[in-house]
Coordinates of C-alpha atoms (C1' of nucleotides) in Angstrom, one line a residue:
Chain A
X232 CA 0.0 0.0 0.0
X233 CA 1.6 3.6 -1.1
X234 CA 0.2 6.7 0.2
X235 CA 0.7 10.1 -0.4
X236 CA 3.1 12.4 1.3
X237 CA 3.7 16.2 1.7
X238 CA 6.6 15.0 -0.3
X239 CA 4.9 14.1 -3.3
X240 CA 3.1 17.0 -3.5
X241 CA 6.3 18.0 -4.9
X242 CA 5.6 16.1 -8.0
X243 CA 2.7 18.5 -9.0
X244 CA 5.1 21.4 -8.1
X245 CA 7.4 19.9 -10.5
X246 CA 4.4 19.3 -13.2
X247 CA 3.5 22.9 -12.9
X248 CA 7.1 24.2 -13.7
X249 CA 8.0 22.0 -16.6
X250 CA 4.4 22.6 -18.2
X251 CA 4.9 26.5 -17.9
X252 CA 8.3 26.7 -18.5
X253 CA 7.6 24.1 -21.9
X254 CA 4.2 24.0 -22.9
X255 CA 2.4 20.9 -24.1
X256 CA 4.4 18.3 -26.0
X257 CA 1.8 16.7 -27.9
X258 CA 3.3 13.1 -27.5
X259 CA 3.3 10.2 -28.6
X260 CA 5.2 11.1 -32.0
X261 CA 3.6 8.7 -34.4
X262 CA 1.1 8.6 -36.6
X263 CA -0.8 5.7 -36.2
X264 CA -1.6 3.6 -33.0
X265 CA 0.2 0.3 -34.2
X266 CA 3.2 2.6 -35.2
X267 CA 3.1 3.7 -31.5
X268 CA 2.7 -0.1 -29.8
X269 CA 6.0 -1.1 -32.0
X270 CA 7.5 2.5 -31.3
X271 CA 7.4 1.5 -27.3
X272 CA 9.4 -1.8 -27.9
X273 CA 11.8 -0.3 -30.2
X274 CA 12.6 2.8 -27.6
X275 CA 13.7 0.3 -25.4
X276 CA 17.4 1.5 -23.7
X277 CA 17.6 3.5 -27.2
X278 CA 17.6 7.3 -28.1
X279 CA 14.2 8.4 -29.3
X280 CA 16.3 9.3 -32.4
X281 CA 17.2 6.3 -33.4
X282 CA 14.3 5.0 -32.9
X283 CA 12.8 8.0 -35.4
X284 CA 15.6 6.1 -38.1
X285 CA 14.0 3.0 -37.6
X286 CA 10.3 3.8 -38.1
X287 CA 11.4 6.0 -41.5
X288 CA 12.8 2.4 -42.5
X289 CA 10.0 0.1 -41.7
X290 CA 7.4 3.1 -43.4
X291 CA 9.9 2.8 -46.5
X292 CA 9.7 -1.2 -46.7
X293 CA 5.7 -1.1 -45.5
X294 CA 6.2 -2.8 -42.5
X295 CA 4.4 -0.7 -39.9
X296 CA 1.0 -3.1 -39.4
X297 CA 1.3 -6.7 -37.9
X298 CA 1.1 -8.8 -41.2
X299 CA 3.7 -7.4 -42.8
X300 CA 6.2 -7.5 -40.2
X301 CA 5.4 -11.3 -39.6
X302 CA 5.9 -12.0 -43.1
X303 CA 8.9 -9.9 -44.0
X304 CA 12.3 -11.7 -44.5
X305 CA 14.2 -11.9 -41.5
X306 CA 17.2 -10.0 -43.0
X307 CA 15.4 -7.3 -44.2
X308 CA 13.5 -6.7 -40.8
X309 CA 16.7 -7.0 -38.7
X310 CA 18.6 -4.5 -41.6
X311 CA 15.7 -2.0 -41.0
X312 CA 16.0 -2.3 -37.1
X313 CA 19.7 -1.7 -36.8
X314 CA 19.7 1.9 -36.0
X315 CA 17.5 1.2 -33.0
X316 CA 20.1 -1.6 -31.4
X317 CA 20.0 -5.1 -30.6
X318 CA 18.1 -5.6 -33.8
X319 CA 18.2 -9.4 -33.3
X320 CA 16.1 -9.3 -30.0
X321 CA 14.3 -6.4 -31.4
X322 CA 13.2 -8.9 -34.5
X323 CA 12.5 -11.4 -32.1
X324 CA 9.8 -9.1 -29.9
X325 CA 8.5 -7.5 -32.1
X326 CA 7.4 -11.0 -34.3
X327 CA 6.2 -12.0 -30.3
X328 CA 3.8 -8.8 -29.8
X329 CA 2.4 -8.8 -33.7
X330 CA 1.8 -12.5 -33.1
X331 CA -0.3 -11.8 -30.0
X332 CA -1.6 -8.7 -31.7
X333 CA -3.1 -10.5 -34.2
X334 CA -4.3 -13.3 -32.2
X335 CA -6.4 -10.9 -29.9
X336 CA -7.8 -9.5 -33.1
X337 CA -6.6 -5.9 -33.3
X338 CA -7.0 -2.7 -31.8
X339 CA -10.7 -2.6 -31.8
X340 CA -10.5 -6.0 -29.2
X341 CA -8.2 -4.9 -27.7
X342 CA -10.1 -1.3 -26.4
X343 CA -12.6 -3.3 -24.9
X344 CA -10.0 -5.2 -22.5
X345 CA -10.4 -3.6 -19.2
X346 CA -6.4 -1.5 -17.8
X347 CA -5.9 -3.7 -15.6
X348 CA -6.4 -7.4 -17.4
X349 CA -4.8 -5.8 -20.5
X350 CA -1.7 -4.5 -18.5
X351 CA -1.5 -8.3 -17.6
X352 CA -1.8 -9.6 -21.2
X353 CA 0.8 -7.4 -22.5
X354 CA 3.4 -8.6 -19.6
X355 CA 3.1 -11.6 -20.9
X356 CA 4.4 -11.3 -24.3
X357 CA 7.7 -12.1 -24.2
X358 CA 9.7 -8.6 -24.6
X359 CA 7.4 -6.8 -23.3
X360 CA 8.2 -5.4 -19.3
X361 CA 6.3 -3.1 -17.0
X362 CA 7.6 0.3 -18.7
X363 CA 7.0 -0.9 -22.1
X364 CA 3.5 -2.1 -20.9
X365 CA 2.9 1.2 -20.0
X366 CA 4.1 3.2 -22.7
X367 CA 1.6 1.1 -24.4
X368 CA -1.6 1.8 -22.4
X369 CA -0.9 5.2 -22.1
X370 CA -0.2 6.5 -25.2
X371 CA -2.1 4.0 -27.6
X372 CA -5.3 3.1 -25.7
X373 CA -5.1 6.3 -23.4
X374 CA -5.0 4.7 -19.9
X375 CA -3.9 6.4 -16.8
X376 CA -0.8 4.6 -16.4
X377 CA 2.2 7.1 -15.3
X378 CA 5.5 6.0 -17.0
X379 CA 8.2 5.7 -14.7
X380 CA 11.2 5.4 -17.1
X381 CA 15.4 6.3 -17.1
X382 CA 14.3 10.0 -17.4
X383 CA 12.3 9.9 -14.1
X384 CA 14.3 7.9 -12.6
X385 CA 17.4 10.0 -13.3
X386 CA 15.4 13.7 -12.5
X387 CA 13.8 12.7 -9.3
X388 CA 16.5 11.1 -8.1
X389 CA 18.7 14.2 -8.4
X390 CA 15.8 16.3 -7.4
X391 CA 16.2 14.6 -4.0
X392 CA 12.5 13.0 -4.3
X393 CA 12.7 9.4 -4.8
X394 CA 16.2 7.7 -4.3
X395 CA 15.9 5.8 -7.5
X396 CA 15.9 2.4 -7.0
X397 CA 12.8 1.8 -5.9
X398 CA 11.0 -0.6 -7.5
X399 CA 8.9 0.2 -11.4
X400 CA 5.3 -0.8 -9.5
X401 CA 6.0 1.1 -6.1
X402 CA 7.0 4.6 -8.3
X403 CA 4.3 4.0 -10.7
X404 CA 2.0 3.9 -7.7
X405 CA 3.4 7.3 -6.1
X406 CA 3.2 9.4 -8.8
X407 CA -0.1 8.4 -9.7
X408 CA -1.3 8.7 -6.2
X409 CA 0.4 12.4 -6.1
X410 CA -0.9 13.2 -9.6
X411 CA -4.5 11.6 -9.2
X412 CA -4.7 12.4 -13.2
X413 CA -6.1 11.2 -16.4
X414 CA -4.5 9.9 -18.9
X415 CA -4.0 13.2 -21.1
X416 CA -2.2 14.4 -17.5
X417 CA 0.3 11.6 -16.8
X418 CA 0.6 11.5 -21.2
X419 CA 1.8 15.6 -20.4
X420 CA 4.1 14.9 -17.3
X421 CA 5.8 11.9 -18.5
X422 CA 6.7 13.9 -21.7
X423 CA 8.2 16.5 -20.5
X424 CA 9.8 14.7 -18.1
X425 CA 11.7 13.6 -21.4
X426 CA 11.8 16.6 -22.7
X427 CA 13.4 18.5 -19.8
X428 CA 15.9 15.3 -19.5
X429 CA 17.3 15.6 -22.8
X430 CA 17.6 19.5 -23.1
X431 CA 18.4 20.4 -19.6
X432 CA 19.6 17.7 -17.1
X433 CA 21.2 14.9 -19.3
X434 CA 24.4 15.3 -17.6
X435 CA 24.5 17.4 -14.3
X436 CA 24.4 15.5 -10.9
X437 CA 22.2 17.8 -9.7
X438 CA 18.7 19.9 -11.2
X439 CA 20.8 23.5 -11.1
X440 CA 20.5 26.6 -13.0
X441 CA 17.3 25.0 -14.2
X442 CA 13.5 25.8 -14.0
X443 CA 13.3 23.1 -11.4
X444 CA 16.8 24.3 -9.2
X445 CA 14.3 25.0 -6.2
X446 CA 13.4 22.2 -5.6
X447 CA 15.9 20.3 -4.5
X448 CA 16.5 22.1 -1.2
X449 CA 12.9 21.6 -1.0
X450 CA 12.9 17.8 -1.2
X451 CA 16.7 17.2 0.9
X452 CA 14.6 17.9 3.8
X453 CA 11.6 15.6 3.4
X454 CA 13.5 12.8 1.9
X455 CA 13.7 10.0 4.0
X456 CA 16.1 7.8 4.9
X457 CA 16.5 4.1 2.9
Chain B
dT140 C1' 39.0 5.0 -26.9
dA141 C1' 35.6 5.1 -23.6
dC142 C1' 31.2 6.2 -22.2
dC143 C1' 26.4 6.9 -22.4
dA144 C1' 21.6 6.5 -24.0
dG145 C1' 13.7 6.1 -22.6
dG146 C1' 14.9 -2.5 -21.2
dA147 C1' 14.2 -7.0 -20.8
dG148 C1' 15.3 -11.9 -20.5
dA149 C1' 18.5 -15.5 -19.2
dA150 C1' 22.0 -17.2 -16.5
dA151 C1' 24.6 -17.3 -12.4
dA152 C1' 25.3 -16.6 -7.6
Chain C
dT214 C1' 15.6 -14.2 -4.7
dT215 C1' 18.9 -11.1 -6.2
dT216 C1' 22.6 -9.8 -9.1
dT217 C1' 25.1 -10.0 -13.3
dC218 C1' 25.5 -10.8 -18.1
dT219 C1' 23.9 -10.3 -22.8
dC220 C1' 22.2 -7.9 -26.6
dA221 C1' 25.4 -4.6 -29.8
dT222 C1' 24.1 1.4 -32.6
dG223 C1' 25.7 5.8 -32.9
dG224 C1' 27.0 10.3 -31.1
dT225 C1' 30.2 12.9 -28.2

DNA sequence: TACCAGGAGAAAA
DNA sequence: TTTTCTCATGGT
């Protein structure tokens, strides 16, 4: 059982500064819902970037709905995946999740699934973990799932609020219990979460000089001890 | 050359 | 049960 602290309410504050100092970030970047599900497995320890190289290549060969990708040539599908990494495993997950895709009859099936029994479903699939899960339900079905992932890990650990380490469930739980938001909400925070991560605090120890330097003498007091 | 970047599964301890 | 290893691109 998680509960919310004076702590957490920290994590609006935070909310509230990246969103005025930012503005909305009208995430997911892709175009279709599918292109987003196979987006989420191939972001997986990989620069959104390269991910962006990968997609161009699989819209080139056709390859972004289930069929295709299932019946493409293995060499061509693992040549298109290269620029997102570990192509070979890549290959391999995403034949896993179109397979299981397809078997649960699309998108329109799928919707009907209630968060909770379709967050189990997609653990399942072989390559597919609790962030990717995630990324899933809250950007292509629009569930209110937060996603805790290396950027919000990384800036609340340096903003003094969670030590890091903790584990996925037990964050996911805190923020959502501090948040107590929709989907559109948590879709907003976690992307600019990102966005502030890759423009501001990539490589600093600490959140300095930035629109969120305050709070980190706000949270060194209230952050308990492991 | 070394290090780092939006994970997850398998193997080893 | 927890920790370590594997996968293996591209930019700085």
């Amino acid at each position: 059982m998680v509960t919310a602290t004076v702590r957490d309410k920290a994590f609006v504050v935070v909310y509230e500064r990246l969103f005025d100092c930012y503005g909305p970030q009208y995430w997911w970047p892709a175009q279709t819902t599918f292109e987003m599900m196979i987006g989420a497995i191939l972001t997986q320890n990989t620069a959104w970037i390269n991910v962006e190289r990968t997609l161009t290549n699989l819209k080139r060969l056709g390859l972004l709905n289930a069929q295709a990708i299932l019946q493409c040539p293995e060499r061509t599908l693992t040549e298109a995946l290269r620029p997102s990494r570990f192509f070979n495993v890549k290959a391999r997950r995403l034949h896993c999740f179109c397979r299981w895709f397809l078997a649960a009859g699309g998108l329109s099936n799928l919707q009907e699934i209630s968060t909770t029994v379709l967050r189990e479903k997609l653990l399942d699939i072989k390559g597919i973990g609790p962030e990717t899960a995630d990324d899933m339900l809250l950007y292509a079905f629009g569930r209110p799932v937060f996603v805790i992932d290396a950027y919000t890990r990384r800036l609340f650990s340096r903003l003094g609020l969670i030590h890091g380490a903790e584990p996925y469930d037990q964050l996911r739980e805190r923020f959502e219990l501090a948040m107590q938001g929709q989907a559109p909400l948590y879709n907003e925070y976690h992307a600019l979460i990102v966005r502030h991560g890759k423009e501001v605090c990539q490589r600093k120890a600490r959140c300095t000089g930035c629109v969120l330097s305050g709070i980190c003498s706000f949270a060194s007091q209230t952050l308990p001890s492991s």
